[in-house]
Amino acid sequence: MNAPLGGLSIRIDGERLWRSLMDMAEVGATASGGCNRQALSDEDRIGRDLFCTWATEAGCEIRVDEMGNIFARRPGRDPSRAVILIGSHLDTQPTGGKFDGVYGVLSGLEVLRTLNACDAETNSPVEVVVWTNEEGARFTPAMNGSGVWAGVIDQAEAYAQRCVDGPSFREELNRIGYLGSHSASPFPIRAAFEVHIEQGPVLESEGKQIGVVTGVQGMRWYDLTVDGVPAHAGTTPMTMRRDPMQSVAQIISKISDQLEAIDSDARITFGVLHSEPMSRNTVPQRVRASVDLRHPNLATLDHMESLLRDLINDECKQRGTIATLDCIWDSPAITFDDNCVESVRAAAKRLNYRFLDIVSGAGHDSVYVSQVAPTAMIFVPCAGGLSHNEAESATADDLAAGCNVLLQAVLTIDELE
Ligand SMILES: [Zn+2]
């Protein structure tokens, strides 16, 4: 058997990777060219079965844990060594694409197939993981397969979640035959890698093939409620109103300007607006808005929140309205492992790909994995930054590039003492 010293010249088979992606895309294929393979549905079962067949053909031993997470293991020279873990998810949004998640799983499989083809033995075992329910479309919260495994989400609570059509998470896991017996908990991991389409427009617009993902930005969700005084739209002069809609409008406009001035990473989104009593000729009594605040740096995110709170206070004092801002979700910023990130960057450099350091704007299973194992991610561009969309697309060349970077990063980590 070859030691992967010569491993630096090994390349993955881009065509084989593309064929597998297209074969998997037939499972739950939609008329518009996307995929509907929601977590623990029949389509998810067929997709999982297909993966297990491929992994078994590649000589892997399969184990399934109590959350339905699938681990396909290729042994290494030293069985006592911690595992190198590669993977992502196979479930999709109801109108999802062919690449989100699937690419990360099948790239892992392609790495194993490549190692098999050149008879290369790694020092560490390499495992490909399929995390359950990353998308959160059928069962909330999202990423509960990796979340329970990492000890962040309670397993009993995850089991009890019901989907819109009735059955519980555990019942569906059992029904599709993926209620495994292994404990959903971490084991020694040397490094964990996830390749993924970027799901944003940066790599494409910068003309880069590889995103070296250094972390995931922090995200906070708030409910903003502003109360005023309902009044007649015709008889109440503008200066005598206590109109919560005016307050919210000012807040949205001013905070957007303020955050734009901080840096290009600062993001705020008011995605949902409700007014009461929802009458066109009454000044509203109450306006509720959702707020989504994001930044890669914790201190900056704190600063953004305090700017928002100050602005709300000033604005409401001036207009005679009353506001509350409740934080309902706080996902801290994640910085990936230096060693793992550097192995990705070095691989991209060595392979002569155009690369860029990037912070993920979206959540991924790697957020949870990184709490218990050294982790990094690799991004490749997707057309127009489009994702969670049936038209999601990526080129075979870029997908192969990301998979080659993955292979080289795995071999580098495997060689480290
Ligand atoms: Zn994904």
CSV table of C-alpha atoms and ligand atoms in Angstrom, one decimal:
chain,number,residue,atom,x,y,z
A,1,MET,CA,0.0,0.0,0.0
A,2,ASN,CA,1.2,3.5,-0.8
A,3,ALA,CA,1.7,5.9,2.0
A,4,PRO,CA,0.1,9.2,1.1
A,5,LEU,CA,3.5,10.8,0.8
A,6,GLY,CA,2.9,10.6,-2.9
A,7,GLY,CA,-0.6,11.6,-1.9
A,8,LEU,CA,0.0,15.2,-2.9
A,9,SER,CA,-0.3,14.2,-6.5
A,10,ILE,CA,-3.5,12.3,-6.1
A,11,ARG,CA,-6.6,13.9,-7.7
A,12,ILE,CA,-10.3,13.1,-7.3
A,13,ASP,CA,-12.4,12.0,-10.3
A,14,GLY,CA,-14.5,15.0,-11.1
A,15,GLU,CA,-16.7,13.1,-13.5
A,16,ARG,CA,-17.5,10.4,-11.0
A,17,LEU,CA,-18.4,13.1,-8.4
A,18,TRP,CA,-20.7,14.8,-10.9
A,19,ARG,CA,-22.4,11.5,-11.9
A,20,SER,CA,-23.1,10.7,-8.2
A,21,LEU,CA,-24.5,14.2,-7.6
A,22,MET,CA,-26.8,13.8,-10.6
A,23,ASP,CA,-27.9,10.3,-9.5
A,24,MET,CA,-28.7,11.5,-6.0
A,25,ALA,CA,-30.6,14.5,-7.5
A,26,GLU,CA,-33.0,12.0,-9.1
A,27,VAL,CA,-34.2,11.1,-5.6
A,28,GLY,CA,-37.0,13.5,-4.9
A,29,ALA,CA,-36.4,15.3,-8.2
A,30,THR,CA,-38.9,18.2,-8.9
A,31,ALA,CA,-40.4,19.2,-12.2
A,32,SER,CA,-38.4,22.4,-12.1
A,33,GLY,CA,-35.0,20.7,-11.8
A,34,GLY,CA,-34.6,20.9,-8.1
A,35,CYS,CA,-35.0,18.4,-5.2
A,36,ASN,CA,-37.6,17.7,-2.5
A,37,ARG,CA,-35.9,15.3,-0.1
A,38,GLN,CA,-37.1,16.6,3.2
A,39,ALA,CA,-35.8,15.1,6.4
A,40,LEU,CA,-37.1,11.6,7.3
A,41,SER,CA,-39.5,11.5,4.3
A,42,ASP,CA,-39.6,8.5,2.0
A,43,GLU,CA,-37.3,10.4,-0.4
A,44,ASP,CA,-34.8,11.0,2.4
A,45,ARG,CA,-34.9,7.2,3.1
A,46,ILE,CA,-34.2,6.4,-0.6
A,47,GLY,CA,-31.3,8.9,-0.6
A,48,ARG,CA,-29.8,7.5,2.5
A,49,ASP,CA,-30.2,3.9,1.2
A,50,LEU,CA,-28.4,5.0,-2.0
A,51,PHE,CA,-25.5,6.6,0.0
A,52,CYS,CA,-25.2,3.4,2.2
A,53,THR,CA,-25.1,1.2,-0.9
A,54,TRP,CA,-22.3,3.4,-2.4
A,55,ALA,CA,-20.4,3.5,0.8
A,56,THR,CA,-20.6,-0.2,1.3
A,57,GLU,CA,-19.4,-0.8,-2.3
A,58,ALA,CA,-16.5,1.5,-1.4
A,59,GLY,CA,-15.7,-1.0,1.4
A,60,CYS,CA,-17.0,1.1,4.3
A,61,GLU,CA,-18.5,-0.1,7.5
A,62,ILE,CA,-21.7,1.8,8.3
A,63,ARG,CA,-23.1,2.8,11.6
A,64,VAL,CA,-26.2,4.8,12.4
A,65,ASP,CA,-26.7,6.6,15.7
A,66,GLU,CA,-29.8,7.3,17.7
A,67,MET,CA,-30.4,10.5,15.7
A,68,GLY,CA,-30.2,8.8,12.4
A,69,ASN,CA,-26.8,10.3,11.6
A,70,ILE,CA,-24.9,7.9,9.3
A,71,PHE,CA,-21.2,7.3,9.6
A,72,ALA,CA,-19.3,5.4,6.9
A,73,ARG,CA,-15.9,4.3,8.0
A,74,ARG,CA,-12.8,3.6,5.9
A,75,PRO,CA,-10.2,2.1,8.3
A,76,GLY,CA,-6.7,3.6,8.6
A,77,ARG,CA,-3.4,2.0,9.4
A,78,ASP,CA,-3.7,2.9,13.1
A,79,PRO,CA,-7.2,2.0,14.4
A,80,SER,CA,-6.4,3.8,17.7
A,81,ARG,CA,-6.0,7.1,15.9
A,82,ALA,CA,-8.8,9.7,16.1
A,83,VAL,CA,-11.1,9.9,13.0
A,84,ILE,CA,-10.9,12.4,10.2
A,85,LEU,CA,-14.5,13.2,9.6
A,86,ILE,CA,-16.0,14.5,6.3
A,87,GLY,CA,-19.6,15.3,5.6
A,88,SER,CA,-22.8,17.3,5.5
A,89,HIS,CA,-26.4,16.5,4.9
A,90,LEU,CA,-28.7,14.9,2.3
A,91,ASP,CA,-32.0,16.5,3.3
A,92,THR,CA,-33.3,19.5,1.3
A,93,GLN,CA,-35.8,22.3,1.5
A,94,PRO,CA,-39.2,21.5,-0.1
A,95,THR,CA,-38.0,23.4,-3.2
A,96,GLY,CA,-34.3,22.8,-2.7
A,97,GLY,CA,-31.5,22.4,-5.2
A,98,LYS,CA,-29.1,19.6,-6.2
A,99,PHE,CA,-26.0,20.7,-4.3
A,100,ASP,CA,-26.8,22.2,-0.9
A,101,GLY,CA,-25.5,19.6,1.6
A,102,VAL,CA,-25.4,16.7,-0.9
A,103,TYR,CA,-22.1,18.0,-2.3
A,104,GLY,CA,-20.5,17.8,1.1
A,105,VAL,CA,-21.5,14.2,1.6
A,106,LEU,CA,-20.7,13.0,-1.9
A,107,SER,CA,-17.3,14.8,-1.8
A,108,GLY,CA,-16.5,12.7,1.3
A,109,LEU,CA,-17.5,9.6,-0.6
A,110,GLU,CA,-15.4,10.7,-3.6
A,111,VAL,CA,-12.4,11.1,-1.4
A,112,LEU,CA,-12.8,7.5,-0.2
A,113,ARG,CA,-13.3,6.2,-3.7
A,114,THR,CA,-10.1,8.1,-4.8
A,115,LEU,CA,-8.1,6.6,-1.9
A,116,ASN,CA,-9.4,3.2,-2.9
A,117,ALA,CA,-8.5,3.7,-6.5
A,118,CYS,CA,-4.9,4.4,-5.7
A,119,ASP,CA,-4.7,1.9,-3.0
A,120,ALA,CA,-3.7,4.6,-0.5
A,121,GLU,CA,-3.8,3.8,3.2
A,122,THR,CA,-4.3,6.7,5.6
A,123,ASN,CA,-2.9,6.7,9.1
A,124,SER,CA,-6.2,7.7,10.6
A,125,PRO,CA,-9.6,6.1,9.9
A,126,VAL,CA,-11.6,8.4,7.6
A,127,GLU,CA,-15.4,8.6,8.1
A,128,VAL,CA,-18.1,10.2,5.9
A,129,VAL,CA,-21.0,11.5,7.9
A,130,VAL,CA,-24.6,12.2,6.8
A,131,TRP,CA,-26.2,14.5,9.4
A,132,THR,CA,-29.9,14.2,9.9
A,133,ASN,CA,-32.3,17.2,9.3
A,134,GLU,CA,-29.9,20.0,8.6
A,135,GLU,CA,-32.5,22.0,6.9
A,136,GLY,CA,-35.2,22.2,9.5
A,137,ALA,CA,-37.9,22.3,6.9
A,138,ARG,CA,-40.0,19.4,8.2
A,139,PHE,CA,-38.7,19.3,11.8
A,140,THR,CA,-37.4,22.2,13.9
A,141,PRO,CA,-34.9,23.2,14.9
A,142,ALA,CA,-32.5,23.0,11.9
A,143,MET,CA,-29.3,21.0,12.3
A,144,ASN,CA,-30.7,18.9,15.2
A,145,GLY,CA,-28.8,15.8,14.0
A,146,SER,CA,-25.4,17.4,14.6
A,147,GLY,CA,-26.8,19.5,17.4
A,148,VAL,CA,-27.8,16.5,19.6
A,149,TRP,CA,-24.6,14.7,18.7
A,150,ALA,CA,-22.5,17.7,19.8
A,151,GLY,CA,-24.5,17.9,23.1
A,152,VAL,CA,-26.0,21.3,22.3
A,153,ILE,CA,-29.6,20.1,21.7
A,154,ASP,CA,-31.5,17.8,24.0
A,155,GLN,CA,-32.2,14.4,22.4
A,156,ALA,CA,-35.6,13.9,24.1
A,157,GLU,CA,-36.8,17.3,22.9
A,158,ALA,CA,-35.6,16.5,19.3
A,159,TYR,CA,-37.4,13.2,19.4
A,160,ALA,CA,-40.7,14.8,20.5
A,161,GLN,CA,-40.8,17.4,17.7
A,162,ARG,CA,-43.7,16.9,15.4
A,163,CYS,CA,-43.8,17.7,11.7
A,164,VAL,CA,-46.7,19.6,10.2
A,165,ASP,CA,-48.2,16.4,8.9
A,166,GLY,CA,-48.3,14.8,12.4
A,167,PRO,CA,-45.8,12.2,13.3
A,168,SER,CA,-42.9,12.8,15.7
A,169,PHE,CA,-39.2,12.9,14.8
A,170,ARG,CA,-38.6,9.6,16.5
A,171,GLU,CA,-41.6,7.9,14.9
A,172,GLU,CA,-40.4,9.0,11.4
A,173,LEU,CA,-36.8,8.0,12.1
A,174,ASN,CA,-38.1,4.6,13.1
A,175,ARG,CA,-40.5,4.4,10.1
A,176,ILE,CA,-37.8,5.0,7.5
A,177,GLY,CA,-35.4,2.5,9.3
A,178,TYR,CA,-32.8,4.9,10.5
A,179,LEU,CA,-33.3,4.9,14.3
A,180,GLY,CA,-29.8,3.6,15.0
A,181,SER,CA,-28.5,2.1,18.2
A,182,HIS,CA,-25.2,4.0,18.6
A,183,SER,CA,-25.2,6.8,21.0
A,184,ALA,CA,-25.5,10.2,19.3
A,185,SER,CA,-22.4,11.7,21.0
A,186,PRO,CA,-18.9,12.8,20.0
A,187,PHE,CA,-16.0,10.4,19.6
A,188,PRO,CA,-12.3,11.3,19.2
A,189,ILE,CA,-11.9,13.4,16.0
A,190,ARG,CA,-8.6,14.6,14.6
A,191,ALA,CA,-10.3,17.0,12.1
A,192,ALA,CA,-13.7,17.5,10.6
A,193,PHE,CA,-14.3,19.0,7.1
A,194,GLU,CA,-17.4,20.1,5.3
A,195,VAL,CA,-17.4,21.3,1.7
A,196,HIS,CA,-20.5,23.2,0.6
A,197,ILE,CA,-21.7,25.6,-2.0
A,198,GLU,CA,-21.3,29.2,-0.8
A,199,GLN,CA,-25.0,30.0,-0.9
A,200,GLY,CA,-24.0,33.6,-1.5
A,201,PRO,CA,-22.6,35.7,-4.3
A,202,VAL,CA,-19.1,36.6,-3.1
A,203,LEU,CA,-16.9,33.9,-4.7
A,204,GLU,CA,-18.6,34.3,-8.0
A,205,SER,CA,-18.4,38.0,-8.1
A,206,GLU,CA,-14.7,38.0,-7.0
A,207,GLY,CA,-13.8,35.4,-9.6
A,208,LYS,CA,-12.6,32.8,-7.0
A,209,GLN,CA,-13.0,29.0,-7.1
A,210,ILE,CA,-12.4,28.2,-3.4
A,211,GLY,CA,-13.6,29.9,-0.2
A,212,VAL,CA,-11.4,29.1,2.7
A,213,VAL,CA,-14.0,29.4,5.4
A,214,THR,CA,-12.5,30.8,8.6
A,215,GLY,CA,-15.7,30.8,10.7
A,216,VAL,CA,-19.4,31.4,10.8
A,217,GLN,CA,-20.8,34.7,11.7
A,218,GLY,CA,-22.8,35.3,14.9
A,219,MET,CA,-26.6,35.6,14.5
A,220,ARG,CA,-29.2,37.1,16.8
A,221,TRP,CA,-33.0,37.1,16.3
A,222,TYR,CA,-35.2,39.6,18.1
A,223,ASP,CA,-38.9,40.4,18.3
A,224,LEU,CA,-39.4,44.2,18.2
A,225,THR,CA,-42.8,45.4,19.5
A,226,VAL,CA,-43.7,49.1,19.3
A,227,ASP,CA,-47.0,50.4,20.9
A,228,GLY,CA,-48.6,53.7,20.1
A,229,VAL,CA,-52.1,55.2,20.2
A,230,PRO,CA,-54.7,54.2,17.6
A,231,ALA,CA,-56.3,57.2,16.0
A,232,HIS,CA,-58.5,58.3,13.0
A,233,ALA,CA,-56.4,58.6,9.8
A,234,GLY,CA,-58.4,61.6,8.7
A,235,THR,CA,-58.9,63.8,11.7
A,236,THR,CA,-55.6,63.4,13.6
A,237,PRO,CA,-52.9,65.9,12.6
A,238,MET,CA,-49.5,64.3,11.9
A,239,THR,CA,-47.9,66.3,14.8
A,240,MET,CA,-50.5,64.9,17.3
A,241,ARG,CA,-50.0,61.2,16.5
A,242,ARG,CA,-48.2,58.5,18.5
A,243,ASP,CA,-47.8,56.3,15.5
A,244,PRO,CA,-45.7,53.1,16.0
A,245,MET,CA,-45.4,52.5,12.3
A,246,GLN,CA,-43.6,55.8,11.9
A,247,SER,CA,-41.3,54.8,14.7
A,248,VAL,CA,-40.5,51.4,13.1
A,249,ALA,CA,-40.0,53.1,9.7
A,250,GLN,CA,-37.5,55.6,11.3
A,251,ILE,CA,-35.7,52.8,13.2
A,252,ILE,CA,-35.3,50.6,10.1
A,253,SER,CA,-34.0,53.5,8.0
A,254,LYS,CA,-31.6,54.9,10.6
A,255,ILE,CA,-30.2,51.7,11.9
A,256,SER,CA,-29.6,50.5,8.3
A,257,ASP,CA,-27.5,53.6,7.7
A,258,GLN,CA,-25.6,53.3,11.0
A,259,LEU,CA,-24.7,49.6,10.4
A,260,GLU,CA,-23.7,50.2,6.8
A,261,ALA,CA,-21.1,52.7,8.2
A,262,ILE,CA,-19.6,50.0,10.5
A,263,ASP,CA,-18.3,47.6,7.8
A,264,SER,CA,-19.5,45.5,5.0
A,265,ASP,CA,-19.9,42.4,7.3
A,266,ALA,CA,-22.7,44.1,9.4
A,267,ARG,CA,-26.1,42.8,8.4
A,268,ILE,CA,-29.6,43.7,9.6
A,269,THR,CA,-32.9,42.4,8.2
A,270,PHE,CA,-36.5,43.2,9.1
A,271,GLY,CA,-38.2,40.3,7.4
A,272,VAL,CA,-41.6,40.3,9.0
A,273,LEU,CA,-43.9,43.3,9.8
A,274,HIS,CA,-47.3,43.1,11.5
A,275,SER,CA,-49.5,46.0,12.4
A,276,GLU,CA,-52.6,46.0,14.5
A,277,PRO,CA,-55.5,46.5,14.0
A,278,MET,CA,-54.5,46.3,10.4
A,279,SER,CA,-56.9,48.9,9.2
A,280,ARG,CA,-56.1,51.3,6.4
A,281,ASN,CA,-57.8,54.3,7.9
A,282,THR,CA,-56.5,53.9,11.5
A,283,VAL,CA,-53.1,54.8,12.9
A,284,PRO,CA,-51.9,51.4,14.2
A,285,GLN,CA,-51.9,50.6,17.9
A,286,ARG,CA,-49.1,48.2,17.7
A,287,VAL,CA,-46.4,47.2,15.2
A,288,ARG,CA,-44.3,44.0,15.5
A,289,ALA,CA,-41.2,43.4,13.5
A,290,SER,CA,-38.7,40.6,13.3
A,291,VAL,CA,-35.0,41.6,13.5
A,292,ASP,CA,-32.1,39.4,12.2
A,293,LEU,CA,-28.7,40.8,13.2
A,294,ARG,CA,-25.4,39.3,12.0
A,295,HIS,CA,-21.7,39.9,12.3
A,296,PRO,CA,-18.6,37.6,12.4
A,297,ASN,CA,-17.2,39.5,15.4
A,298,LEU,CA,-18.8,39.2,18.8
A,299,ALA,CA,-17.8,42.7,20.1
A,300,THR,CA,-19.1,44.3,16.9
A,301,LEU,CA,-22.3,42.3,17.1
A,302,ASP,CA,-22.7,43.6,20.7
A,303,HIS,CA,-22.0,47.1,19.5
A,304,MET,CA,-24.6,46.8,16.7
A,305,GLU,CA,-27.2,45.6,19.3
A,306,SER,CA,-26.5,48.6,21.5
A,307,LEU,CA,-26.8,51.0,18.6
A,308,LEU,CA,-30.2,49.4,17.8
A,309,ARG,CA,-31.3,49.7,21.4
A,310,ASP,CA,-30.2,53.3,21.7
A,311,LEU,CA,-31.9,54.2,18.5
A,312,ILE,CA,-35.2,52.5,19.5
A,313,ASN,CA,-35.1,54.4,22.9
A,314,ASP,CA,-34.5,57.8,21.2
A,315,GLU,CA,-37.0,57.3,18.5
A,316,CYS,CA,-39.8,56.1,20.8
A,317,LYS,CA,-39.1,58.9,23.3
A,318,GLN,CA,-39.4,61.5,20.6
A,319,ARG,CA,-42.6,60.1,19.2
A,320,GLY,CA,-44.3,59.1,22.4
A,321,THR,CA,-44.4,55.4,21.5
A,322,ILE,CA,-43.2,52.4,23.7
A,323,ALA,CA,-40.9,49.6,22.5
A,324,THR,CA,-39.6,46.3,23.7
A,325,LEU,CA,-36.8,44.3,22.0
A,326,ASP,CA,-36.6,40.7,23.0
A,327,CYS,CA,-33.7,38.5,21.9
A,328,ILE,CA,-35.2,35.1,21.0
A,329,TRP,CA,-32.2,33.3,19.5
A,330,ASP,CA,-28.4,33.9,19.9
A,331,SER,CA,-26.0,31.8,17.8
A,332,PRO,CA,-22.5,32.9,18.7
A,333,ALA,CA,-19.8,33.6,16.1
A,334,ILE,CA,-17.7,30.6,15.4
A,335,THR,CA,-14.0,30.7,14.5
A,336,PHE,CA,-12.8,27.5,12.9
A,337,ASP,CA,-9.6,25.6,14.0
A,338,ASP,CA,-6.4,27.3,12.8
A,339,ASN,CA,-4.7,24.0,11.8
A,340,CYS,CA,-7.7,22.8,9.8
A,341,VAL,CA,-8.2,26.2,8.1
A,342,GLU,CA,-4.5,26.4,7.2
A,343,SER,CA,-4.6,22.9,5.7
A,344,VAL,CA,-7.4,24.0,3.4
A,345,ARG,CA,-5.7,27.3,2.5
A,346,ALA,CA,-2.4,25.5,1.8
A,347,ALA,CA,-4.2,22.9,-0.4
A,348,ALA,CA,-5.9,25.6,-2.4
A,349,LYS,CA,-2.6,27.4,-2.9
A,350,ARG,CA,-0.7,24.2,-3.8
A,351,LEU,CA,-3.4,23.3,-6.4
A,352,ASN,CA,-3.2,26.8,-7.9
A,353,TYR,CA,-6.9,27.6,-7.4
A,354,ARG,CA,-8.0,31.2,-7.0
A,355,PHE,CA,-9.1,31.3,-3.4
A,356,LEU,CA,-10.3,33.7,-0.8
A,357,ASP,CA,-10.8,33.7,3.0
A,358,ILE,CA,-14.5,34.0,3.8
A,359,VAL,CA,-16.8,33.9,6.7
A,360,SER,CA,-20.0,31.8,6.3
A,361,GLY,CA,-23.2,33.9,6.4
A,362,ALA,CA,-25.4,30.8,6.8
A,363,GLY,CA,-25.5,28.2,9.6
A,364,HIS,CA,-24.1,24.7,8.9
A,365,ASP,CA,-23.7,21.4,10.8
A,366,SER,CA,-20.0,22.4,11.2
A,367,VAL,CA,-21.1,25.1,13.7
A,368,TYR,CA,-22.1,22.3,16.1
A,369,VAL,CA,-19.3,19.9,15.1
A,370,SER,CA,-16.8,22.7,15.8
A,371,GLN,CA,-17.9,22.8,19.5
A,372,VAL,CA,-16.4,19.3,20.0
A,373,ALA,CA,-13.8,18.8,17.2
A,374,PRO,CA,-11.2,20.8,15.2
A,375,THR,CA,-13.2,21.9,12.1
A,376,ALA,CA,-13.0,23.8,8.9
A,377,MET,CA,-15.2,24.3,5.8
A,378,ILE,CA,-14.5,24.8,2.1
A,379,PHE,CA,-16.8,26.8,-0.1
A,380,VAL,CA,-17.2,26.7,-3.9
A,381,PRO,CA,-19.2,29.3,-5.9
A,382,CYS,CA,-22.8,28.8,-6.9
A,383,ALA,CA,-24.4,30.6,-9.8
A,384,GLY,CA,-25.8,34.0,-8.8
A,385,GLY,CA,-25.4,33.0,-5.1
A,386,LEU,CA,-28.7,31.2,-5.4
A,387,SER,CA,-29.5,28.5,-2.9
A,388,HIS,CA,-32.6,27.0,-1.2
A,389,ASN,CA,-33.9,27.3,-4.8
A,390,GLU,CA,-34.6,24.7,-7.4
A,391,ALA,CA,-32.4,26.6,-9.8
A,392,GLU,CA,-29.4,26.3,-7.5
A,393,SER,CA,-26.4,25.5,-9.7
A,394,ALA,CA,-22.6,25.0,-9.6
A,395,THR,CA,-20.1,24.0,-12.3
A,396,ALA,CA,-18.5,20.5,-12.4
A,397,ASP,CA,-15.1,22.2,-12.5
A,398,ASP,CA,-15.6,24.2,-9.3
A,399,LEU,CA,-17.2,21.2,-7.5
A,400,ALA,CA,-14.1,19.1,-8.5
A,401,ALA,CA,-11.8,21.9,-7.2
A,402,GLY,CA,-13.5,21.9,-3.8
A,403,CYS,CA,-13.3,18.2,-3.6
A,404,ASN,CA,-9.6,18.2,-4.5
A,405,VAL,CA,-8.9,20.8,-1.8
A,406,LEU,CA,-10.8,18.6,0.6
A,407,LEU,CA,-8.7,15.5,-0.3
A,408,GLN,CA,-5.4,17.4,0.1
A,409,ALA,CA,-6.5,18.9,3.4
A,410,VAL,CA,-7.4,15.4,4.7
A,411,LEU,CA,-4.1,14.0,3.6
A,412,THR,CA,-2.2,16.9,5.2
A,413,ILE,CA,-4.0,16.5,8.5
A,414,ASP,CA,-3.5,12.7,8.3
A,415,GLU,CA,0.3,13.2,8.0
A,416,LEU,CA,0.7,15.5,11.0
A,417,GLU,CA,2.1,13.8,14.1
B,1,ZN,ZN,-26.5,22.9,3.6
